[in-house]
Short mmCIF file of C-alpha atoms in Angstrom, two decimals:
data_model
loop_
_atom_site.label_atom_id
_atom_site.label_comp_id
_atom_site.label_asym_id
_atom_site.label_seq_id
_atom_site.Cartn_x
_atom_site.Cartn_y
_atom_site.Cartn_z
CA MET A 781 0.00 0.00 0.00
CA SER A 782 1.39 3.37 -1.02
CA ARG A 783 0.85 6.56 0.94
CA GLN A 784 0.29 10.07 -0.35
CA THR A 785 1.30 12.74 2.16
CA ASN A 786 1.12 16.48 1.89
CA ALA A 787 4.43 17.66 0.46
CA THR A 788 3.81 21.24 1.57
CA SER A 789 3.02 22.93 4.87
CA LYS A 790 -0.34 24.04 3.51
CA PRO A 791 -3.54 22.39 4.80
CA HIS A 792 -4.52 19.44 2.64
CA VAL A 793 -8.15 19.28 1.49
CA VAL A 794 -9.30 15.92 0.11
CA ILE A 795 -12.56 15.94 -1.87
CA VAL A 796 -14.16 12.56 -2.51
CA GLY A 797 -16.40 12.76 -5.57
CA ALA A 798 -16.16 15.10 -8.57
CA GLY A 799 -19.86 15.56 -9.17
CA LEU A 800 -21.67 18.86 -8.89
CA GLY A 801 -20.87 19.33 -5.19
CA GLY A 802 -17.29 18.12 -5.26
CA LEU A 803 -16.35 20.17 -8.30
CA GLN A 804 -17.81 23.35 -6.80
CA ALA A 805 -15.93 22.77 -3.55
CA ALA A 806 -12.65 22.38 -5.46
CA ARG A 807 -13.24 25.50 -7.53
CA ARG A 808 -14.12 27.57 -4.48
CA LEU A 809 -10.69 26.70 -3.04
CA LYS A 810 -8.80 27.90 -6.13
CA ARG A 811 -7.39 30.98 -4.42
CA ALA A 812 -7.17 29.54 -0.91
CA ASP A 813 -3.78 28.79 0.64
CA VAL A 814 -4.40 25.04 0.64
CA GLN A 815 -3.58 21.95 -1.38
CA VAL A 816 -6.55 20.15 -2.92
CA THR A 817 -6.80 16.51 -3.98
CA VAL A 818 -9.94 15.36 -5.80
CA VAL A 819 -10.61 11.61 -5.66
CA ASP A 820 -13.14 10.06 -8.05
CA ARG A 821 -13.76 6.53 -9.31
CA GLY A 822 -14.18 7.90 -12.84
CA THR A 823 -12.24 10.32 -15.00
CA SER A 824 -15.12 12.66 -15.84
CA HIS A 825 -17.49 15.06 -14.15
CA LEU A 826 -21.03 14.05 -15.12
CA PHE A 827 -24.08 16.30 -15.42
CA GLN A 828 -26.71 13.80 -14.29
CA PRO A 829 -29.83 15.90 -15.03
CA LEU A 830 -29.34 15.29 -18.77
CA LEU A 831 -28.57 11.57 -18.62
CA TYR A 832 -31.99 10.70 -20.03
CA GLN A 833 -31.16 12.68 -23.20
CA CYS A 834 -28.01 10.60 -23.64
CA ALA A 835 -30.09 7.44 -23.12
CA THR A 836 -32.53 8.44 -25.88
CA GLY A 837 -30.01 9.52 -28.50
CA LEU A 838 -30.44 13.28 -28.18
CA LEU A 839 -27.01 13.98 -26.68
CA SER A 840 -23.71 12.15 -26.72
CA GLU A 841 -22.01 11.07 -23.52
CA GLY A 842 -19.33 13.67 -24.24
CA ALA A 843 -21.91 16.46 -24.21
CA ILE A 844 -22.86 15.82 -20.59
CA SER A 845 -19.45 14.89 -19.19
CA SER A 846 -16.08 16.64 -18.98
CA PRO A 847 -12.67 15.29 -17.92
CA ILE A 848 -12.02 16.26 -14.30
CA ARG A 849 -8.39 17.06 -15.06
CA HIS A 850 -9.44 19.37 -17.88
CA LEU A 851 -11.87 21.26 -15.67
CA LEU A 852 -9.19 21.76 -13.01
CA ARG A 853 -6.22 22.23 -15.35
CA ARG A 854 -5.75 25.91 -14.45
CA GLN A 855 -6.14 25.35 -10.72
CA ARG A 856 -2.52 24.97 -9.66
CA ASN A 857 -3.31 23.94 -6.10
CA ALA A 858 -5.48 21.00 -7.24
CA SER A 859 -4.53 17.45 -8.22
CA VAL A 860 -6.70 14.50 -9.24
CA VAL A 861 -6.57 10.84 -8.17
CA LEU A 862 -8.44 8.12 -10.06
CA GLY A 863 -9.67 5.69 -7.46
CA GLU A 864 -12.53 4.69 -5.17
CA ALA A 865 -12.42 5.73 -1.53
CA ASP A 866 -13.27 2.70 0.58
CA ALA A 867 -12.15 3.50 4.15
CA VAL A 868 -11.76 6.46 6.50
CA ASP A 869 -9.60 6.69 9.62
CA ALA A 870 -10.99 9.69 11.48
CA GLN A 871 -8.31 9.65 14.18
CA ALA A 872 -5.37 9.44 11.79
CA ARG A 873 -7.20 11.67 9.30
CA THR A 874 -6.56 9.42 6.33
CA ILE A 875 -8.66 7.80 3.63
CA SER A 876 -7.91 4.58 1.82
CA VAL A 877 -8.33 4.57 -1.96
CA CYS A 878 -8.59 1.54 -4.23
CA ARG A 879 -7.08 2.18 -7.66
CA PRO A 880 -8.34 0.62 -10.92
CA ASP A 881 -5.63 -2.07 -10.75
CA GLU A 882 -7.01 -3.02 -7.29
CA SER A 883 -3.93 -1.71 -5.50
CA THR A 884 -4.55 0.69 -2.63
CA MET A 885 -3.14 3.96 -1.43
CA THR A 886 -3.60 6.05 1.69
CA ILE A 887 -4.11 9.81 1.52
CA ASP A 888 -3.70 12.14 4.50
CA TYR A 889 -6.14 15.00 4.95
CA ASP A 890 -6.56 18.06 7.12
CA TYR A 891 -10.05 18.66 5.73
CA LEU A 892 -12.30 16.09 4.07
CA VAL A 893 -15.25 16.87 1.79
CA VAL A 894 -17.48 13.90 0.98
CA ALA A 895 -19.57 14.44 -2.16
CA VAL A 896 -20.19 10.97 -3.58
CA GLY A 897 -23.92 11.31 -4.32
CA MET A 898 -26.52 8.56 -4.28
CA ARG A 899 -27.44 5.47 -6.27
CA THR A 900 -30.68 3.96 -7.57
CA ALA A 901 -32.84 2.43 -4.82
CA TYR A 902 -34.94 -0.66 -5.45
CA HIS A 903 -36.50 -0.62 -1.98
CA GLY A 904 -35.47 -4.11 -0.97
CA ASN A 905 -35.97 -5.61 -4.43
CA ASP A 906 -32.40 -5.57 -5.70
CA SER A 907 -33.20 -8.41 -8.10
CA PHE A 908 -35.09 -5.83 -10.18
CA ALA A 909 -31.80 -4.15 -11.11
CA GLN A 910 -30.98 -6.89 -13.61
CA PHE A 911 -34.09 -6.11 -15.66
CA ALA A 912 -34.77 -2.44 -14.77
CA PRO A 913 -31.67 -0.23 -14.92
CA GLY A 914 -31.66 3.09 -13.13
CA MET A 915 -30.45 6.48 -14.34
CA LYS A 916 -27.43 7.61 -12.31
CA THR A 917 -24.31 6.93 -14.40
CA LEU A 918 -23.09 7.02 -17.99
CA ASP A 919 -23.08 3.23 -17.93
CA ASP A 920 -26.77 3.34 -17.01
CA ALA A 921 -27.54 5.72 -19.87
CA LEU A 922 -25.67 3.63 -22.45
CA ALA A 923 -27.30 0.43 -21.19
CA ILE A 924 -30.74 2.05 -21.46
CA ARG A 925 -29.94 3.32 -24.96
CA ARG A 926 -28.95 -0.22 -25.94
CA ARG A 927 -32.25 -1.57 -24.62
CA ILE A 928 -34.45 1.07 -26.22
CA ILE A 929 -32.83 1.05 -29.66
CA GLY A 930 -32.43 -2.73 -29.52
CA ALA A 931 -36.14 -3.17 -28.79
CA PHE A 932 -37.14 -1.38 -31.98
CA GLU A 933 -34.58 -3.37 -33.98
CA VAL A 934 -35.78 -6.74 -32.65
CA ALA A 935 -39.42 -5.79 -33.23
CA GLU A 936 -38.59 -5.04 -36.88
CA THR A 937 -37.59 -8.69 -37.40
CA LEU A 938 -40.63 -10.34 -35.82
CA PRO A 939 -43.40 -11.65 -38.08
CA ASP A 940 -46.62 -10.67 -36.30
CA ALA A 941 -48.02 -7.93 -34.09
CA ALA A 942 -48.49 -10.15 -31.01
CA GLN A 943 -44.78 -10.95 -30.92
CA ARG A 944 -43.79 -7.36 -31.57
CA ARG A 945 -46.02 -5.83 -28.91
CA PRO A 946 -43.84 -6.57 -25.82
CA TRP A 947 -40.79 -5.21 -27.62
CA LEU A 948 -42.63 -2.00 -28.47
CA THR A 949 -43.87 -1.54 -24.88
CA PHE A 950 -41.67 0.52 -22.55
CA ALA A 951 -42.40 0.74 -18.81
CA VAL A 952 -40.97 3.51 -16.64
CA ALA A 953 -41.25 3.13 -12.86
CA GLY A 954 -41.47 6.47 -11.07
CA GLY A 955 -43.36 9.65 -11.92
CA GLY A 956 -40.85 12.22 -10.68
CA PRO A 957 -38.88 14.50 -13.02
CA THR A 958 -36.56 11.75 -14.33
CA GLY A 959 -39.41 9.33 -15.00
CA VAL A 960 -41.52 11.95 -16.74
CA GLU A 961 -38.56 13.10 -18.83
CA ILE A 962 -37.46 9.65 -20.00
CA ALA A 963 -41.07 8.61 -20.77
CA GLY A 964 -41.61 11.71 -22.88
CA GLN A 965 -38.32 11.26 -24.69
CA ILE A 966 -39.05 7.65 -25.63
CA ARG A 967 -42.31 8.76 -27.23
CA GLU A 968 -40.55 11.60 -29.05
CA LEU A 969 -37.88 9.21 -30.28
CA ALA A 970 -40.55 6.88 -31.62
CA THR A 971 -42.82 9.48 -33.20
CA LEU A 972 -40.21 11.80 -34.68
CA ALA A 973 -36.71 10.39 -35.08
CA LEU A 974 -37.65 6.79 -35.98
CA GLU A 975 -40.91 7.40 -37.78
CA ASP A 976 -39.68 6.79 -41.37
CA GLU A 977 -36.72 4.49 -40.72
CA PHE A 978 -38.37 1.08 -40.37
CA ARG A 979 -40.21 -1.03 -42.93
CA THR A 980 -42.04 -3.70 -40.91
CA ILE A 981 -43.03 -1.82 -37.77
CA ASP A 982 -44.59 1.57 -37.15
CA PRO A 983 -42.47 3.10 -34.33
CA THR A 984 -45.25 5.56 -33.52
CA GLU A 985 -47.21 2.60 -32.11
CA ALA A 986 -44.67 2.28 -29.31
CA ARG A 987 -46.49 2.09 -25.99
CA VAL A 988 -44.91 3.97 -23.07
CA LEU A 989 -46.24 3.24 -19.56
CA LEU A 990 -45.44 5.61 -16.71
CA LEU A 991 -46.06 3.75 -13.43
CA HIS A 992 -46.28 5.91 -10.33
CA GLY A 993 -47.35 5.36 -6.74
CA GLY A 994 -48.69 8.85 -6.14
CA ASP A 995 -51.93 10.45 -7.22
CA ARG A 996 -50.21 12.81 -9.69
CA VAL A 997 -46.96 13.01 -11.62
CA LEU A 998 -44.25 15.46 -10.54
CA PRO A 999 -45.46 15.50 -6.91
CA SER A 1000 -42.71 17.98 -5.91
CA PHE A 1001 -44.26 20.60 -8.23
CA SER A 1002 -47.44 22.59 -7.68
CA PRO A 1003 -50.71 20.82 -8.59
CA LYS A 1004 -51.17 23.27 -11.49
CA LEU A 1005 -47.83 22.40 -13.10
CA SER A 1006 -48.37 18.72 -12.39
CA GLU A 1007 -51.66 18.93 -14.27
CA ARG A 1008 -49.96 20.73 -17.17
CA ALA A 1009 -47.31 18.04 -17.33
CA GLN A 1010 -49.96 15.32 -17.29
CA ARG A 1011 -51.79 17.00 -20.14
CA THR A 1012 -48.62 17.09 -22.24
CA LEU A 1013 -47.89 13.45 -21.48
CA ASP A 1014 -51.41 12.54 -22.59
CA GLU A 1015 -50.95 14.45 -25.83
CA LEU A 1016 -47.66 12.65 -26.46
CA GLY A 1017 -49.34 9.31 -25.98
CA VAL A 1018 -47.70 8.32 -22.69
CA GLU A 1019 -50.03 6.09 -20.64
CA THR A 1020 -49.87 7.16 -17.00
CA VAL A 1021 -50.86 4.61 -14.35
CA LEU A 1022 -51.17 6.24 -10.93
CA GLY A 1023 -51.57 4.79 -7.44
CA VAL A 1024 -49.59 1.61 -8.09
CA HIS A 1025 -46.41 0.02 -6.81
CA VAL A 1026 -44.15 -2.01 -9.09
CA THR A 1027 -44.05 -5.37 -7.32
CA ASP A 1028 -42.20 -7.55 -9.83
CA VAL A 1029 -39.94 -7.12 -12.84
CA THR A 1030 -38.74 -9.86 -15.17
CA ALA A 1031 -37.11 -9.95 -18.57
CA GLU A 1032 -40.54 -10.29 -20.17
CA ASP A 1033 -42.96 -8.23 -18.07
CA VAL A 1034 -43.57 -5.88 -15.19
CA GLU A 1035 -46.13 -6.32 -12.42
CA THR A 1036 -47.98 -3.56 -10.58
CA THR A 1037 -50.15 -3.72 -7.49
CA SER A 1038 -52.62 -0.95 -6.72
CA LYS A 1039 -52.16 0.79 -3.38
CA ALA A 1040 -55.91 0.96 -2.77
CA GLU A 1041 -58.15 -1.98 -1.93
CA PRO A 1042 -58.57 -4.57 -3.33
CA HIS A 1043 -54.88 -4.24 -4.36
CA GLU A 1044 -55.41 -5.22 -7.96
CA VAL A 1045 -52.44 -6.93 -9.61
CA VAL A 1046 -51.73 -6.23 -13.29
CA ARG A 1047 -48.90 -7.60 -15.44
CA TYR A 1048 -47.76 -5.71 -18.53
CA PRO A 1049 -45.78 -7.66 -21.15
CA THR A 1050 -42.70 -5.56 -21.87
CA ARG A 1051 -39.09 -6.17 -22.78
CA THR A 1052 -37.90 -2.79 -21.50
CA THR A 1053 -38.44 -1.59 -17.94
CA LEU A 1054 -36.62 1.47 -16.59
CA TRP A 1055 -36.38 2.43 -12.93
CA THR A 1056 -36.52 6.00 -11.60
CA ALA A 1057 -38.42 5.31 -8.37
CA GLY A 1058 -36.01 6.52 -5.72
CA VAL A 1059 -32.40 6.77 -4.58
CA GLU A 1060 -30.37 5.58 -1.62
CA ALA A 1061 -26.94 6.22 -0.17
CA VAL A 1062 -23.93 4.53 -1.74
CA PRO A 1063 -22.04 2.01 0.45
CA PHE A 1064 -19.30 4.58 1.19
CA ALA A 1065 -21.85 6.57 3.18
CA GLY A 1066 -21.99 3.74 5.69
CA VAL A 1067 -18.19 3.65 5.82
CA VAL A 1068 -18.09 7.37 6.62
CA ALA A 1069 -20.88 7.13 9.20
CA ARG A 1070 -19.16 4.32 11.09
CA ALA A 1071 -15.79 6.06 10.98
CA LEU A 1072 -17.29 9.28 12.34
CA ASP A 1073 -19.65 7.50 14.76
CA VAL A 1074 -22.82 9.12 13.45
CA GLU A 1075 -26.18 7.59 12.62
CA GLN A 1076 -27.51 7.67 9.07
CA ASP A 1077 -31.10 8.63 8.35
CA ARG A 1078 -33.63 6.29 6.73
CA GLY A 1079 -32.27 6.98 3.25
CA GLY A 1080 -28.69 6.39 4.39
CA ARG A 1081 -27.80 10.09 4.38
CA ILE A 1082 -25.40 11.56 6.90
CA PRO A 1083 -26.70 14.33 9.19
CA VAL A 1084 -24.65 17.52 9.10
CA GLN A 1085 -24.51 20.69 11.16
CA ALA A 1086 -25.40 24.19 10.01
CA ASP A 1087 -22.03 24.68 8.27
CA LEU A 1088 -22.34 21.22 6.58
CA SER A 1089 -19.66 19.67 8.80
CA VAL A 1090 -20.30 16.48 10.76
CA ALA A 1091 -20.94 16.78 14.49
CA GLY A 1092 -17.76 16.12 16.45
CA HIS A 1093 -15.66 16.36 13.28
CA PRO A 1094 -15.36 20.00 12.21
CA GLU A 1095 -12.79 19.00 9.60
CA VAL A 1096 -15.21 16.71 7.72
CA PHE A 1097 -17.95 18.06 5.45
CA VAL A 1098 -20.69 16.14 3.63
CA VAL A 1099 -22.41 17.89 0.73
CA GLY A 1100 -24.99 17.13 -1.92
CA ASP A 1101 -27.49 14.26 -1.96
CA MET A 1102 -25.59 12.34 0.73
CA SER A 1103 -26.03 15.02 3.40
CA SER A 1104 -29.14 15.37 5.55
CA ARG A 1105 -30.08 18.85 6.77
CA ASP A 1106 -33.39 20.74 7.00
CA LYS A 1107 -35.06 18.28 4.57
CA LEU A 1108 -33.19 19.83 1.64
CA PRO A 1109 -34.09 18.13 -1.67
CA GLY A 1110 -31.60 16.00 -3.56
CA VAL A 1111 -31.30 18.33 -6.55
CA ALA A 1112 -28.36 19.74 -8.48
CA GLU A 1113 -28.55 23.24 -7.02
CA VAL A 1114 -28.37 21.98 -3.43
CA ALA A 1115 -25.21 20.04 -4.28
CA MET A 1116 -23.61 22.97 -6.09
CA GLN A 1117 -24.39 25.50 -3.38
CA GLY A 1118 -23.35 23.06 -0.66
CA GLY A 1119 -20.04 22.38 -2.35
CA ARG A 1120 -19.32 26.09 -2.69
CA HIS A 1121 -20.23 26.68 0.95
CA ALA A 1122 -17.99 23.88 2.24
CA GLY A 1123 -15.12 25.26 0.16
CA ALA A 1124 -15.74 28.76 1.52
CA VAL A 1125 -15.75 27.56 5.15
CA ILE A 1126 -12.51 25.64 4.66
CA ALA A 1127 -10.84 28.61 2.98
CA HIS A 1128 -11.95 30.87 5.83
CA VAL A 1129 -10.76 28.52 8.59
CA ALA A 1130 -7.49 27.76 6.81
CA ALA A 1131 -6.81 31.51 6.67
CA GLY A 1132 -7.18 31.78 10.44
CA GLY A 1133 -10.89 32.49 10.73
CA THR A 1134 -12.91 31.08 13.59
CA GLU A 1135 -16.54 31.90 12.83
CA ARG A 1136 -18.30 29.52 10.47
CA GLU A 1137 -21.20 30.81 8.42
CA PRO A 1138 -24.25 28.53 8.33
CA PHE A 1139 -25.33 27.16 4.98
CA LYS A 1140 -28.26 29.05 3.50
CA TYR A 1141 -29.85 27.40 0.51
CA ARG A 1142 -31.27 29.69 -2.16
CA ASP A 1143 -34.07 27.83 -3.90
CA PHE A 1144 -34.00 28.78 -7.58
CA GLY A 1145 -36.85 26.40 -8.30
CA SER A 1146 -37.38 23.10 -10.09
CA ALA A 1147 -37.66 22.24 -13.77
CA ALA A 1148 -38.72 19.22 -15.79
CA TYR A 1149 -38.65 18.68 -19.57
CA ILE A 1150 -41.75 16.93 -20.92
CA ALA A 1151 -41.38 17.24 -24.70
CA ARG A 1152 -40.07 19.68 -27.27
CA ARG A 1153 -41.48 23.12 -26.59
CA HIS A 1154 -43.03 21.78 -23.40
CA ALA A 1155 -41.41 21.99 -19.96
CA VAL A 1156 -42.46 23.08 -16.50
CA VAL A 1157 -40.46 25.42 -14.28
CA GLU A 1158 -41.36 26.41 -10.74
CA THR A 1159 -39.42 29.13 -8.92
CA GLY A 1160 -41.04 30.82 -5.96
CA LYS A 1161 -44.47 32.03 -6.99
CA LEU A 1162 -43.54 31.99 -10.66
CA ASN A 1163 -44.83 29.02 -12.64
CA LEU A 1164 -43.80 28.57 -16.27
CA TYR A 1165 -45.03 25.89 -18.65
CA GLY A 1166 -45.30 25.19 -22.35
CA TYR A 1167 -42.97 27.14 -24.62
CA LEU A 1168 -41.84 29.65 -21.98
CA GLY A 1169 -41.11 26.83 -19.56
CA TRP A 1170 -39.15 25.02 -22.27
CA VAL A 1171 -36.99 28.08 -22.98
CA ALA A 1172 -36.37 28.67 -19.26
CA TRP A 1173 -35.53 24.99 -18.78
CA GLY A 1174 -32.97 25.15 -21.60
CA VAL A 1175 -31.29 28.28 -20.24
CA ILE A 1176 -31.03 26.78 -16.74
CA HIS A 1177 -29.47 23.52 -17.94
CA ILE A 1178 -27.00 25.19 -20.29
CA ALA A 1179 -25.86 27.44 -17.44
CA PHE A 1180 -25.28 24.44 -15.16
CA LEU A 1181 -23.23 22.43 -17.67
CA ALA A 1182 -19.50 22.41 -16.94
CA GLY A 1183 -17.31 23.87 -19.67
CA MET A 1184 -17.97 26.05 -22.70
CA ARG A 1185 -17.46 23.18 -25.13
CA ASN A 1186 -20.24 21.15 -23.51
CA ARG A 1187 -22.57 24.14 -23.56
CA LEU A 1188 -21.95 24.90 -27.22
CA GLY A 1189 -22.12 21.25 -28.22
CA THR A 1190 -25.41 20.75 -26.39
CA VAL A 1191 -27.00 23.81 -27.99
CA MET A 1192 -25.88 22.61 -31.43
CA SER A 1193 -27.27 19.11 -30.84
CA TRP A 1194 -30.59 20.47 -29.63
CA SER A 1195 -30.79 22.84 -32.61
CA ALA A 1196 -29.99 20.10 -35.12
CA THR A 1197 -32.67 17.85 -33.62
CA LEU A 1198 -35.27 20.62 -33.74
CA LEU A 1199 -34.48 21.35 -37.39
CA THR A 1200 -34.22 17.79 -38.67
CA ASP A 1201 -36.15 15.63 -36.16
CA SER A 1202 -33.16 13.28 -36.19
CA ARG A 1203 -31.16 11.83 -33.33
CA ARG A 1204 -27.65 10.85 -34.34
CA GLU A 1205 -26.41 9.58 -30.96
CA ARG A 1206 -27.94 6.14 -31.29
CA ALA A 1207 -24.88 3.89 -31.38
CA ILE A 1208 -25.19 0.97 -28.99
CA THR A 1209 -22.33 -0.70 -27.13
CA PHE A 1210 -22.00 -4.11 -25.57
CA GLY A 1211 -20.54 -3.00 -22.26
CA ASP A 1212 -17.01 -4.33 -22.65
CA PRO A 1213 -14.75 -5.78 -25.39
CA GLU A 1214 -15.08 -9.36 -24.19
CA THR A 1215 -18.87 -9.23 -24.45
CA ALA A 1216 -18.65 -7.47 -27.81
CA ARG A 1217 -16.50 -10.19 -29.37
CA GLN A 1218 -18.83 -13.01 -28.31
CA PRO A 1219 -21.73 -14.26 -30.44
CA TYR A 1220 -25.19 -13.22 -29.30
CA ARG A 1221 -26.02 -16.79 -28.27
#
């Protein structure tokens, strides 16, 4: 096991996770008199809110991700380590990192920022994951793209409608923003991009089921915007099934059970089920909680104090989805603001300051894309929908993307799709070279 120690007398800040929170924390420390090490299990910063557009061929994976080293290339006090943090020693103030070759290294820290995010939750039904991928990583998006595009391709080769029907049925579990967005995009893909490309099937007949346990979609939005979103989904042809739990998923169908008596059970034949029905803490959250002797909440999140540090450990900060404070939502803006705040507190303390400012979240609202020229945006008392909501949604997401190249590339891809109705990012991969070189059977 190798050990990385701080080669300077400056305080060493280790940031675990280069997502929205971790990246903002690192950037906030650019001018601070500290050394920063960013540890991430991947090489790229990912903008998760647009993963569903990568999964449905609207954007490439490169449009929503940027190399971490590139984003921090001008920050001279920052370095990057490719590896997965798997242990914390709070007394020695070290973390253990497993590198891609499975060797390990130990990194000393004076301040630790944990920003590793969450993962898809199957609520005790982890067997569903094999047949119903979630939407948290680039691997998820590419796997979903493979399933969606592959379903249309297989349906094209089948001789009769009864055999084709399960392949042209797509079930989405969860009626929050991600579920609504992916359901709408599958219908748009079928009715616009693929409409004239097949000879045996009619892609516009694709059936998209949105399965949700609540009494309305987008429950975090106002009832008015929820109703507007539902109306747009209906116009698109998405079939919304409310008040049901998904109780079984197989390779060939999905089962729902109604929440109300008499708990009716319905099975829908489908070859493609996607899961957006909740998140939970990653295993590293438990590692951190045990090391710091704190109790996680029901979702596995770690409670933090007003300044986002952990009680009894003023040198450790938890930001983003993994932190629990004042019932803050697990959205991008909370992570970004939390990361910036943690960086600001560390910079202040490292410079000799003693007072720590409490974190104050500024709620800029929520947004969800339903279909082209249709989105809903809620900020304070202002509710936008339809075309105005769509424009506002686009501006917000472009502003949040990391790097000018990603912003320009995304705008160009969106513009090309609007003008031509085509989606060029539809290549499918097999996951790894060994799988790719094997026959299908």
